Short mmCIF file of C-alpha atoms in Angstrom, two decimals:
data_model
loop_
_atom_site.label_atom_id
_atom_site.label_comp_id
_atom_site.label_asym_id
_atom_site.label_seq_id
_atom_site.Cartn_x
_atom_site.Cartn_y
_atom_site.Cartn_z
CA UNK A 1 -134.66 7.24 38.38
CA UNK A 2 -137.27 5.40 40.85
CA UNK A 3 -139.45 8.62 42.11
CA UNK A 4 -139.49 6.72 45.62
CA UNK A 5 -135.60 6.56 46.16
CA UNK A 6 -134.33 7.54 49.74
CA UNK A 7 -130.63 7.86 50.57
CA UNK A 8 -129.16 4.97 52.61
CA UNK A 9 -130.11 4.91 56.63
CA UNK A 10 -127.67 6.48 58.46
CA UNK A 11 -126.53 8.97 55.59
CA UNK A 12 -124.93 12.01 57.44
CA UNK A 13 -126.50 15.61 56.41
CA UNK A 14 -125.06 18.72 56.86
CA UNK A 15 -123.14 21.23 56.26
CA UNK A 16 -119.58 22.51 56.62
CA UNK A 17 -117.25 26.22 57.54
CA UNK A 18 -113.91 26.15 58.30
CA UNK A 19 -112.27 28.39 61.76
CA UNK A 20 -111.19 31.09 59.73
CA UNK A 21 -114.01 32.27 57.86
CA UNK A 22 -116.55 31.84 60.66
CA UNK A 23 -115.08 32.17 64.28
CA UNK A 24 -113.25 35.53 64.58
CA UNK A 25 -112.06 36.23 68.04
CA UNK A 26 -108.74 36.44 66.55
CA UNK A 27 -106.36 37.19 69.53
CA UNK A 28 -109.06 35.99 72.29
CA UNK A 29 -108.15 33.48 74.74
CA UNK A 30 -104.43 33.28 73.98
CA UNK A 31 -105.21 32.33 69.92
CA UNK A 32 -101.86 32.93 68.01
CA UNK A 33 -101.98 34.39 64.45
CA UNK A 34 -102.64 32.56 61.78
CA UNK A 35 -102.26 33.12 57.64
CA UNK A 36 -105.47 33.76 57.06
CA UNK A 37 -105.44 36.75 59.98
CA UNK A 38 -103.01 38.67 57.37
CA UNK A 39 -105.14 38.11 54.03
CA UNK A 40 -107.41 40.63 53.92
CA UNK A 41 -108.22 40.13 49.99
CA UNK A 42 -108.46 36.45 50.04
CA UNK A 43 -106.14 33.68 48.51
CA UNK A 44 -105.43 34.91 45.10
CA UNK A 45 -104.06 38.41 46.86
CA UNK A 46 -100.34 39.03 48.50
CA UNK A 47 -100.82 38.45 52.42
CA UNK A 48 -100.35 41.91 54.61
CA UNK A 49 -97.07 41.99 57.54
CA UNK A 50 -100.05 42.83 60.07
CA UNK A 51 -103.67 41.96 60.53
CA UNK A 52 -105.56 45.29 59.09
CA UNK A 53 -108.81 46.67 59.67
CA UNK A 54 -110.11 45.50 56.36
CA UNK A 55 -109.47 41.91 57.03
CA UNK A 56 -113.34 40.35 57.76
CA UNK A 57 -111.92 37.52 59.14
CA UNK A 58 -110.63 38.94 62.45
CA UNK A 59 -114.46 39.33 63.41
CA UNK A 60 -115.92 36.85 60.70
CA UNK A 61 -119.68 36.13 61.74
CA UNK A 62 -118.24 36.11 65.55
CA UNK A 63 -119.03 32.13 65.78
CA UNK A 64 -116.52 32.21 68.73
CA UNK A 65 -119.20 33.77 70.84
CA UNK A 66 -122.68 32.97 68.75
CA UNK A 67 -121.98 28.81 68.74
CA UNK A 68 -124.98 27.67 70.51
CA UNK A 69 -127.00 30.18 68.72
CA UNK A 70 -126.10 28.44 65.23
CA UNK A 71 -125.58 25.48 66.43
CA UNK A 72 -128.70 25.35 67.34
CA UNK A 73 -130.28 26.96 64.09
CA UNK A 74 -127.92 24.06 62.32
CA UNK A 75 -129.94 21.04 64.87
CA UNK A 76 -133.11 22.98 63.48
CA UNK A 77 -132.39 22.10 59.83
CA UNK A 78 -132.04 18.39 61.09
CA UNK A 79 -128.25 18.48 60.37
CA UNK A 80 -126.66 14.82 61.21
CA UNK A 81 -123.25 15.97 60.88
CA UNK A 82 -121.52 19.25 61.54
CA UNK A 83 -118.10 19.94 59.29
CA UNK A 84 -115.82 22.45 61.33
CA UNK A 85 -112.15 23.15 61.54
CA UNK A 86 -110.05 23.40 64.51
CA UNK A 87 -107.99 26.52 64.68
CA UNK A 88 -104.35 25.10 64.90
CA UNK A 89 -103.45 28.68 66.47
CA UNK A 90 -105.41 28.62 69.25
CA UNK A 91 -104.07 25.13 70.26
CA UNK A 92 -100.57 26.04 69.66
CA UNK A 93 -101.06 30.25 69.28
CA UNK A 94 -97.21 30.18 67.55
CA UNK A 95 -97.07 26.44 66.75
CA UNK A 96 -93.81 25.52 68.05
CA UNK A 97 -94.93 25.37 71.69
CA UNK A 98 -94.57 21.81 74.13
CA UNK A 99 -97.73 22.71 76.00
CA UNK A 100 -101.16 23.26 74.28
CA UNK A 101 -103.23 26.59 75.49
CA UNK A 102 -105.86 24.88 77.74
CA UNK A 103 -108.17 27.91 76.42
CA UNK A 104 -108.48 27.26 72.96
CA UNK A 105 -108.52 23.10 73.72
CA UNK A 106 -111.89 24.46 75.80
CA UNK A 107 -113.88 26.16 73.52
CA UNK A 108 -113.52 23.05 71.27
CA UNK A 109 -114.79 21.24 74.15
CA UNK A 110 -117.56 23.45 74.69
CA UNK A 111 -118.83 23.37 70.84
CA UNK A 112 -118.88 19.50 70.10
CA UNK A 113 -120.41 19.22 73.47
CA UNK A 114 -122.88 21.90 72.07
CA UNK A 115 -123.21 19.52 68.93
CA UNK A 116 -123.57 16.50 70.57
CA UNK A 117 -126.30 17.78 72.28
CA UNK A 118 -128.28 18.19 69.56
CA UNK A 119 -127.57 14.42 68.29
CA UNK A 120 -124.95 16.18 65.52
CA UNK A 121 -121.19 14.27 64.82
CA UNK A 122 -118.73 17.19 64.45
CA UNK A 123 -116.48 16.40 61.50
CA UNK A 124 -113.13 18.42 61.99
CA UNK A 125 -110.42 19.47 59.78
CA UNK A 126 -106.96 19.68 61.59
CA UNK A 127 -105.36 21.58 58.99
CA UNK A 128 -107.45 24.17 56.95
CA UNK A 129 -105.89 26.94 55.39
CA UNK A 130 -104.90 28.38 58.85
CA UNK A 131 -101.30 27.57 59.66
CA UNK A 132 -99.76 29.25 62.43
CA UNK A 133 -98.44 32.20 61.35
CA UNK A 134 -94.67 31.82 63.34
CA UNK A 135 -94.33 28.74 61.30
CA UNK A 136 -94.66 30.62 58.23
CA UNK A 137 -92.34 32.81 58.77
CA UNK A 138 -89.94 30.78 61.14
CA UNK A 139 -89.60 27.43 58.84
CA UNK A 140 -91.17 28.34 55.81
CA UNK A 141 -94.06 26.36 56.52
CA UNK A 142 -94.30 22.88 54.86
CA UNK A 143 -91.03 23.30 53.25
CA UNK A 144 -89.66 22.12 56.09
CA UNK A 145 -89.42 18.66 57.41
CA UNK A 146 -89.53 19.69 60.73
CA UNK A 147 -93.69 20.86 60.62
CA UNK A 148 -94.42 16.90 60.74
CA UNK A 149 -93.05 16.92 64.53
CA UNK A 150 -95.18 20.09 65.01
CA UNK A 151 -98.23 18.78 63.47
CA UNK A 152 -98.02 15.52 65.33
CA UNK A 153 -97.63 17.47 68.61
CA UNK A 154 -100.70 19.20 67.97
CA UNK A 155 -102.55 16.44 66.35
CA UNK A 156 -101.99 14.20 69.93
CA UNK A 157 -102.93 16.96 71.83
CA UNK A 158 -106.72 17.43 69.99
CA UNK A 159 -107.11 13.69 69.52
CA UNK A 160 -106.28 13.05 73.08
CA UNK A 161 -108.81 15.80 74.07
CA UNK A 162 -111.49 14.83 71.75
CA UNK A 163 -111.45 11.23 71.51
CA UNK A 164 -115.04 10.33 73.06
CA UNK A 165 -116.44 13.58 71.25
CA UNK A 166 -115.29 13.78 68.08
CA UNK A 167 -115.25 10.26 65.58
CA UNK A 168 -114.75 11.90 62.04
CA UNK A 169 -111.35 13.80 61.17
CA UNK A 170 -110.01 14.99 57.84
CA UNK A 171 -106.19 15.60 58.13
CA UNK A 172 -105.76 18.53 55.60
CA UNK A 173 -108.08 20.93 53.46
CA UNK A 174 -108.10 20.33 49.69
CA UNK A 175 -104.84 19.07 50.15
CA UNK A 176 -104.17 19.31 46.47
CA UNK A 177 -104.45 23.42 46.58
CA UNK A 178 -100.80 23.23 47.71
CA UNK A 179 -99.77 23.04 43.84
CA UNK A 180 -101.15 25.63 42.95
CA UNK A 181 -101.29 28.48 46.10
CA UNK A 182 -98.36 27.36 48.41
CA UNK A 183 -98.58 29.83 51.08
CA UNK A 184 -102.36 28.90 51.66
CA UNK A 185 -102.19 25.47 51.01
CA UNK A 186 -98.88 24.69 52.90
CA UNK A 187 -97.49 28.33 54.70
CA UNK A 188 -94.98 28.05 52.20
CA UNK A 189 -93.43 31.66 53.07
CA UNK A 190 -91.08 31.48 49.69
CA UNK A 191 -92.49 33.78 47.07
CA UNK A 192 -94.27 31.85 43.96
CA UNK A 193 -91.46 32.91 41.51
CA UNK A 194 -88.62 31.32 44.33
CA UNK A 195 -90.30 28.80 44.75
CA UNK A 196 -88.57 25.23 43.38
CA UNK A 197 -90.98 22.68 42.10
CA UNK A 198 -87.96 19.95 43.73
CA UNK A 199 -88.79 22.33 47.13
CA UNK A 200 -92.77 22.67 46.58
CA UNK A 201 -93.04 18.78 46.03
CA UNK A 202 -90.58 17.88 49.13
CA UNK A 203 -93.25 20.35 51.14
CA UNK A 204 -95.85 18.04 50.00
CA UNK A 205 -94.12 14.84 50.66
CA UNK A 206 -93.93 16.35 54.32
CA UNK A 207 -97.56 16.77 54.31
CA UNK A 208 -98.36 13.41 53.06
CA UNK A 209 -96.03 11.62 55.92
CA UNK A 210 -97.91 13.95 58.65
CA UNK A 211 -101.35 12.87 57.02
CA UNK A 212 -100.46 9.33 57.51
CA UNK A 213 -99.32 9.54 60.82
CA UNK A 214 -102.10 11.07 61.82
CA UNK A 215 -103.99 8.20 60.59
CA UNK A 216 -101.72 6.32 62.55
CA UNK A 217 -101.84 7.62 65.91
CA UNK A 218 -105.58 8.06 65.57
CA UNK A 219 -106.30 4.66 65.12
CA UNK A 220 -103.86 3.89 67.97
CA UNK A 221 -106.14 6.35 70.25
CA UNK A 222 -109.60 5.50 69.69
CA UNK A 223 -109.45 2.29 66.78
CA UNK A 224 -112.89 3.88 66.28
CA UNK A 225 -112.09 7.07 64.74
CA UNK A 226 -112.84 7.52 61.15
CA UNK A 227 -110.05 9.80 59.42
CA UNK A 228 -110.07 10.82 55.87
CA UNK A 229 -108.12 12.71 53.25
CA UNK A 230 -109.61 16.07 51.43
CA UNK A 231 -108.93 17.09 47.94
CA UNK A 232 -110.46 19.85 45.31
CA UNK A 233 -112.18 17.10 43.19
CA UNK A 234 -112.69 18.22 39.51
CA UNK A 235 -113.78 16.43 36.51
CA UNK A 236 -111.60 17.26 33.39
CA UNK A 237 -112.73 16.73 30.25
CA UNK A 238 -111.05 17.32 26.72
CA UNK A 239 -111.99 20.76 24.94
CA UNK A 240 -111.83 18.31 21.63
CA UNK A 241 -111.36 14.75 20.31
CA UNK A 242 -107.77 15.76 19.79
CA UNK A 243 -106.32 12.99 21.63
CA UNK A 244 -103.48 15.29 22.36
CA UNK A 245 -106.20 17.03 24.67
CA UNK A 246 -106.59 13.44 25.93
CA UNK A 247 -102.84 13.11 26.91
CA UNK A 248 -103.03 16.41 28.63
CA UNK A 249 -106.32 15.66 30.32
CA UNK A 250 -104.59 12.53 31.40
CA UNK A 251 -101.45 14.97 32.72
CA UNK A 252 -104.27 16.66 34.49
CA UNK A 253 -105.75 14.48 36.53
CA UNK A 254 -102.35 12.86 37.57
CA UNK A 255 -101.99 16.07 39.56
CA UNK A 256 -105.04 15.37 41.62
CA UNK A 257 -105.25 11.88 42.17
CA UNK A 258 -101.59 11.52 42.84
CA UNK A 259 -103.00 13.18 46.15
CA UNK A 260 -105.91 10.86 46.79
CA UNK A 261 -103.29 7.29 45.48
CA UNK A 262 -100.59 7.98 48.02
CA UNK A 263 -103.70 8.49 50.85
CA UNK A 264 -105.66 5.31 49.73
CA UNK A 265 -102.96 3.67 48.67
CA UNK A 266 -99.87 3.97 50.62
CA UNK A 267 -97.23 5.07 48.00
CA UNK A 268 -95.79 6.70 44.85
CA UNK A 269 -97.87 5.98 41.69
CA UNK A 270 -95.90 5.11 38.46
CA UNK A 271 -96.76 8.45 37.11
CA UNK A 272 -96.01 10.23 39.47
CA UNK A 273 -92.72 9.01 39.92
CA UNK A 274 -91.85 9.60 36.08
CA UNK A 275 -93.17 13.56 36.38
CA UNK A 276 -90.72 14.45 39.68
CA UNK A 277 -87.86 11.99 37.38
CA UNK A 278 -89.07 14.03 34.05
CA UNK A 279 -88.40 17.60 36.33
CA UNK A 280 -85.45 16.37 38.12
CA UNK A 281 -87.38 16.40 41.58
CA UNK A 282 -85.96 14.04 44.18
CA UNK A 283 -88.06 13.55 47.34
CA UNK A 284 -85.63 12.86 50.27
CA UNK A 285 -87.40 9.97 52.25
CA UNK A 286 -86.15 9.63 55.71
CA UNK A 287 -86.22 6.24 57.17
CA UNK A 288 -89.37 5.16 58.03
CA UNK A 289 -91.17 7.76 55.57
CA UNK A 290 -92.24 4.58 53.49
CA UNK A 291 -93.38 2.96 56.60
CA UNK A 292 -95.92 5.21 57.43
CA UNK A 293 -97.37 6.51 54.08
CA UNK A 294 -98.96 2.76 54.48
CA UNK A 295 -101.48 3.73 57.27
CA UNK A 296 -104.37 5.07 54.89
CA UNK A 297 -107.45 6.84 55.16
CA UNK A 298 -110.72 5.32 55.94
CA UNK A 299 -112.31 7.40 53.38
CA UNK A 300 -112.04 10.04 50.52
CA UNK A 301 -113.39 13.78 51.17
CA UNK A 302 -113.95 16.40 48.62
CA UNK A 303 -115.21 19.56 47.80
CA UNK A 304 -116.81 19.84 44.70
CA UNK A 305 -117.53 23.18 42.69
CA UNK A 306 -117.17 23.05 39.03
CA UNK A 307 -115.49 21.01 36.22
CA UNK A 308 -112.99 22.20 33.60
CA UNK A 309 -111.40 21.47 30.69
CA UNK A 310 -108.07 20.72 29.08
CA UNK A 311 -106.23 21.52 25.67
CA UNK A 312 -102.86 20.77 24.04
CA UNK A 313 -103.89 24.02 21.53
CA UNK A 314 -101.60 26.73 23.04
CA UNK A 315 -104.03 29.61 21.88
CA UNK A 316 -106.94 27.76 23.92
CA UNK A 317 -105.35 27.92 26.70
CA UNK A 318 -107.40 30.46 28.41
CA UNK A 319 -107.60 30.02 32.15
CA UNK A 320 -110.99 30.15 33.64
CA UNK A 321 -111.76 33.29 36.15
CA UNK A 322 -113.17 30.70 39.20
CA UNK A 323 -110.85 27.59 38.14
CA UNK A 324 -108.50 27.62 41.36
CA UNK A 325 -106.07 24.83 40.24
CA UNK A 326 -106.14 25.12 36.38
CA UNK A 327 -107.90 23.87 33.37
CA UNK A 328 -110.36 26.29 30.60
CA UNK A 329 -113.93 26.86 30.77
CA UNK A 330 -116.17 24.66 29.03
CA UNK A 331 -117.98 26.27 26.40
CA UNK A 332 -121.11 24.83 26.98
CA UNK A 333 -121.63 25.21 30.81
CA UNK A 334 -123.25 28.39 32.38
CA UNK A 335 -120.98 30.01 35.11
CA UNK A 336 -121.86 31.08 38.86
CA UNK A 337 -121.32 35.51 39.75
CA UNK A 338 -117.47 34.57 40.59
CA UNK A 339 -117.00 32.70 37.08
CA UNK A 340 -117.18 28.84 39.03
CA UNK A 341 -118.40 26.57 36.05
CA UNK A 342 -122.09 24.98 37.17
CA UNK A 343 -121.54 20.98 36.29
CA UNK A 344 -124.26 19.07 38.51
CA UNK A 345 -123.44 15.84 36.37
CA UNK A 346 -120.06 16.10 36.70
CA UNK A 347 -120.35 15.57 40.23
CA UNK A 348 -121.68 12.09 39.55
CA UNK A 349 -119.06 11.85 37.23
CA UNK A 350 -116.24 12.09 39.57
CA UNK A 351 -118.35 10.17 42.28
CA UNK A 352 -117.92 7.27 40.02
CA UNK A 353 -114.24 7.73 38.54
CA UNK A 354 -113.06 7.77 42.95
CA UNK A 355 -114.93 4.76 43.59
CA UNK A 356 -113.79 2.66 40.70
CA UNK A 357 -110.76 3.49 41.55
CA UNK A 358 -110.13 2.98 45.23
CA UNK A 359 -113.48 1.11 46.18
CA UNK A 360 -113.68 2.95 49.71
CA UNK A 361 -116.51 5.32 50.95
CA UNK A 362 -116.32 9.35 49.82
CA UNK A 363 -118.11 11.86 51.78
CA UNK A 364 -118.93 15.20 49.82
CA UNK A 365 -117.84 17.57 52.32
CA UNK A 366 -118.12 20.82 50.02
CA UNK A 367 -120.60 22.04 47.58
CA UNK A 368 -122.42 24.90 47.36
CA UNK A 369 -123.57 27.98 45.43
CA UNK A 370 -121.73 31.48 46.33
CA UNK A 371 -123.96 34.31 45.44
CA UNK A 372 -125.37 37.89 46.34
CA UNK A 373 -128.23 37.33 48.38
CA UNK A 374 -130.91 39.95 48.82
CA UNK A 375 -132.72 40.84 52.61
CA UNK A 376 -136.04 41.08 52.44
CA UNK A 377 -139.25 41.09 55.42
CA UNK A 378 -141.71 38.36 53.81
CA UNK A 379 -145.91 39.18 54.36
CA UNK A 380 -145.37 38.24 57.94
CA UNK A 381 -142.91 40.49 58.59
CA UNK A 382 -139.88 38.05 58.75
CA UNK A 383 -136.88 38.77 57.35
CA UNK A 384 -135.18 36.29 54.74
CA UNK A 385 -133.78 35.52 51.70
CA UNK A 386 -135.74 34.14 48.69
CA UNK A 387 -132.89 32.04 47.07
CA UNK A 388 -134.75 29.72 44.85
CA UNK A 389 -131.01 30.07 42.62
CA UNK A 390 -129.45 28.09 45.36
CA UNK A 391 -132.00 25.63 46.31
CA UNK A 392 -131.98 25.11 42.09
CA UNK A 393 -128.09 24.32 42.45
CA UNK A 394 -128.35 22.80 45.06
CA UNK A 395 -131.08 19.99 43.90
CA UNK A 396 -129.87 19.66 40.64
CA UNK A 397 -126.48 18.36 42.70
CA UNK A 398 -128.08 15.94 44.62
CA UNK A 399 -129.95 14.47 42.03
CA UNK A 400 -126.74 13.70 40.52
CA UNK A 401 -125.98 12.08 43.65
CA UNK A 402 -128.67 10.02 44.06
CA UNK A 403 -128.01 8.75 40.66
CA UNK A 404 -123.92 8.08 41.38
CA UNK A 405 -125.41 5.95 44.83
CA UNK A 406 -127.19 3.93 42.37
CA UNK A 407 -124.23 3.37 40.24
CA UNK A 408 -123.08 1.52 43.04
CA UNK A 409 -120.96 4.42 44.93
CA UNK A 410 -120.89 4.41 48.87
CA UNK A 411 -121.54 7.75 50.14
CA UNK A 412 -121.31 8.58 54.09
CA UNK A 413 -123.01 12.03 53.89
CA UNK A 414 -123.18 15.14 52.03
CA UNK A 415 -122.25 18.96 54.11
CA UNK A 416 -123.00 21.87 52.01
CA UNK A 417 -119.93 25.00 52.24
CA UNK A 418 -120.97 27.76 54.06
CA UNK A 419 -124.30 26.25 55.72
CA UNK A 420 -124.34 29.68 57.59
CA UNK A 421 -122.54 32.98 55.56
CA UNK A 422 -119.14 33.28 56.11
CA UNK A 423 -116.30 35.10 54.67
CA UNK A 424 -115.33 33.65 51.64
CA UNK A 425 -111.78 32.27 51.22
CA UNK A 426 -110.94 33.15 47.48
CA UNK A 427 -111.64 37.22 47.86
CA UNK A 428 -112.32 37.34 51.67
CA UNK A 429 -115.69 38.63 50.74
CA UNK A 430 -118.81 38.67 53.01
CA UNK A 431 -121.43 39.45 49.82
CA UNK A 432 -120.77 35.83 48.53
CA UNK A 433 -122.87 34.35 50.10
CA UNK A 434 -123.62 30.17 50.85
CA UNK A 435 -125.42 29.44 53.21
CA UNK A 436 -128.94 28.36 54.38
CA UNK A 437 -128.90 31.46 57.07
CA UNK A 438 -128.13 34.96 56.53
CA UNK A 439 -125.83 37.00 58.85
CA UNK A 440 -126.09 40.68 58.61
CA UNK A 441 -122.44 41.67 57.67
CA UNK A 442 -121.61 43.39 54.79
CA UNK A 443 -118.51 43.92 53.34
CA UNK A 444 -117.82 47.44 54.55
CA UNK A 445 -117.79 46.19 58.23
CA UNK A 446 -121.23 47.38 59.13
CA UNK A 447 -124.10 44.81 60.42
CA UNK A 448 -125.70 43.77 63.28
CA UNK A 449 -124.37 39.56 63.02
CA UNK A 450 -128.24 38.91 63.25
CA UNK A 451 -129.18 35.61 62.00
CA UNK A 452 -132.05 35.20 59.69
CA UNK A 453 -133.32 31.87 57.78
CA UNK A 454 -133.20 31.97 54.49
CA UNK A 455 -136.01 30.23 52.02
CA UNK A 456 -133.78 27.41 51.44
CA UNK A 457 -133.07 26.64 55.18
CA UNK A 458 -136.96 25.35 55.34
CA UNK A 459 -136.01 23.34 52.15
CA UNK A 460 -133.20 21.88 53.30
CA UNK A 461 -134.87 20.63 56.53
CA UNK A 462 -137.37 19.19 54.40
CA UNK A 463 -134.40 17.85 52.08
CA UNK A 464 -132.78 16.09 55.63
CA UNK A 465 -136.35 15.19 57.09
CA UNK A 466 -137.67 13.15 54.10
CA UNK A 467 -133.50 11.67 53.51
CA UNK A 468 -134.00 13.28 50.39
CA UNK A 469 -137.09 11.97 49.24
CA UNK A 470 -138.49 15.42 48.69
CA UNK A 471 -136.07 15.67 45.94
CA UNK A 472 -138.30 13.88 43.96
CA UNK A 473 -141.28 15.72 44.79
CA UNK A 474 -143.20 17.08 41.64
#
């Protein structure tokens, strides 16, 4: 690779959080309850009737108050592009409602104003593993056909609001989780084990139509918006030449992009349609369904975290401790404290295998290193974090991207997760830590929410200064 390579002008930098994990304030200003208020032990845990004490998400890193603080710490770095979710519950506190509460529209307001400022394009999530929680339990979430007129009240009302301030949206987070965790991924209130596959694919036929007509009326309200799906992108590779791993690599993958094909594409692969006919799954499609799956997204998002790998060999069929939607560890890869798979070129790999396929832009809008960090005071007495582990990742990741842009792939930006701690969203866990700055909360509730920078804030600001230049750096 040239040594003197730059990323393309323009290229967004940044980072990304969602509400839940960063904004507490969990009943302030008329906010409703949401899942994630009643999941004290993160996704992989049964959710609690109540919010409890133990939750960390109820005060997160208190965001709701600190914005301009980080915010400003985020400007700092150099960031180009903020990625943030809206809390649907403190739009619509129960979800059902005609009106929108004018106090949760306002501190939205008040933080991409508070962005903007600083030169930085918010990029929001509508929907991100925080459905209202009287939805849930009302109409079993997703399940039921009559979210999309929910969703679309609430995605008018933000769009409406936001339309000179806000130019990027992604519809739904990792849209694909659904499959596998249906009461994050769509407040599917039916337990697992109840749970129909013809009812858990009719819940995500639901979310596809309210995708695309959010891509509809968003283009009808400011023709310059640019909205985008958001998957869990993972390469799969065969554990052997068996080319019955092949096949079920193959099976494997038609579970992801069957997400991102109906987005880009408009419609119902081939394969797809043969796996709901080969489990006797029939969508219902109500008039004008097919109609509007045809207004598709200006570009792909994804988080990226690991790769797996697939095998028709029953007794290999060992699932992987971090793999959130399936697949075996690779034998050969080294694995991250939580057991996520470290695969910097597979991240290229994928890069490639989106754009070949669908030939529009991507934007990596997750990636990132969770990890116990250490506080320490430096020789001039500052307090910080010497996490050469995650700058490490962290390179080793972009390089891989620089390499996929000169394959040819168009790339809008890159957002590391967590760009400030939050609470993680797999074990609702404050000591795995992401980001660039260190707040001072700890697992057992004690901390003071101080903000410190971390060793690989500076390099990241050198990272966004030089448009990655410094990558190359000897």
């Amino acid at each position: 690779m040239s040594k003197t390579f730059q990323f393309p002008n323009g290229f967004l930098w940044g980072g990304s959080v969602s509400a839940n994990q960063i904004e507490g304030a969990y009943l302030e200003d008329g906010k409703g309850l949401s899942i994630s208020d009643i999941m004290p032990h993160g996704i992989q845990t049964p959710p609690t009737t109540e919010p409890t004490e133990e939750n960390m998400k109820l005060i997160a890193i208190d965001f709701y108050h600190r914005y301009k603080e980080d915010i400003k710490l985020l400007a700092e770095m150099g960031f180009k592009v903020f990625r943030t979710s809206i809390a649907w519950s403190r739009i619509f506190p129960k979800g059902d409602e005609l009106e929108p509460n004018e106090k949760g529209l306002q501190f939205y307001d008040n933080l991409f104003d508070e962005c903007r400022k600083y030169g930085i394009e918010p990029l929001v999530t509508i929907s991100h593993y925080e459905t209202p929680l009287h939805l849930v339990r009302e109409y079993d979430g997703w399940a039921n056909r009559k979210m999309i007129g929910f969703y679309e009240r609430y995605v008018r009302a933000i769009f409406d609001r936001y339309k000179d301030k806000v130019k990027y949206w992604l519809t739904f987070n990792e849209i694909n989780s659904i499959l596998e965790h249906p009461f994050v991924g769509g407040g599917i209130n039916t337990h697992t084990d109840q749970l129909s596959k013809q009812d858990l694919y009719q819940a995500v036929h639901h979310e596809f139509v309210a995708s695309a007509l959010a891509v509809k009326i968003g283009h009808e309200i400011n023709p310059d918006f640019k909205i985008g799906c958001m998957v869990i992108a993972m390469p799969i590779y065969p554990l052997t030449p068996d080319p019955n791993d092949m096949i079920k690599v193959m099976e494997a993958d038609h579970k992801n992009t069957g997400f991102t094909d109906v987005h880009v594409r408009g419609y119902y692969p081939g394969y797809m349609k043969r796996y709901l006919k080969d489990n006797g799954i029939t969508i219902h499609f109500e008039p004008g369904d097919e109609e509007i799956l045809k207004n598709t997204v200006d570009f792909i998002s994804f988080s990226y975290y690991q790769s797996c790998c697939e095998t028709a060999d029953p007794a290999k069929q060992i699932k992987g401790e971090g793999n959130l939607i399936g697949g075996v560890p690779n034998p050969l890869l080294a694995a991250s404290d939580w057991g996520w798979q470290i695969d910097p070129q597979g991240l290229r790999y994928i890069m490639n295998a989106m754009y070949d396929r669908y030939q529009k832009p991507l934007f990596i809008v997750e990636n990132g290193l969770g990890a116990v960090d250490e506080l320490i005071t430096d020789e001039h007495g500052h307090k910080t974090v010497i996490d050469d582990y995650r700058i490490n990742y962290l390179k080793e990741h972009l390089l891989q991207v620089a390499e996929a842009i000169q394959d040819g792939v168009e790339l809008m930006g890159y957002a590391t997760w967590g760009c400030i701690d939050l609470v993680s969203a797999t074990t609702a866990e404050m000591k795995k830590r992401y980001g660039f700055i260190y707040v001072d909360r700890h697992d057992d509730g004690s901390g003071t929410l101080e903000r410190y920078r971390k060793k690989s804030f500076h390099w990241y600001k050198d990272v966004i200064q030089s448009n990655g230049s410094s990558l190359f750096r000897e």
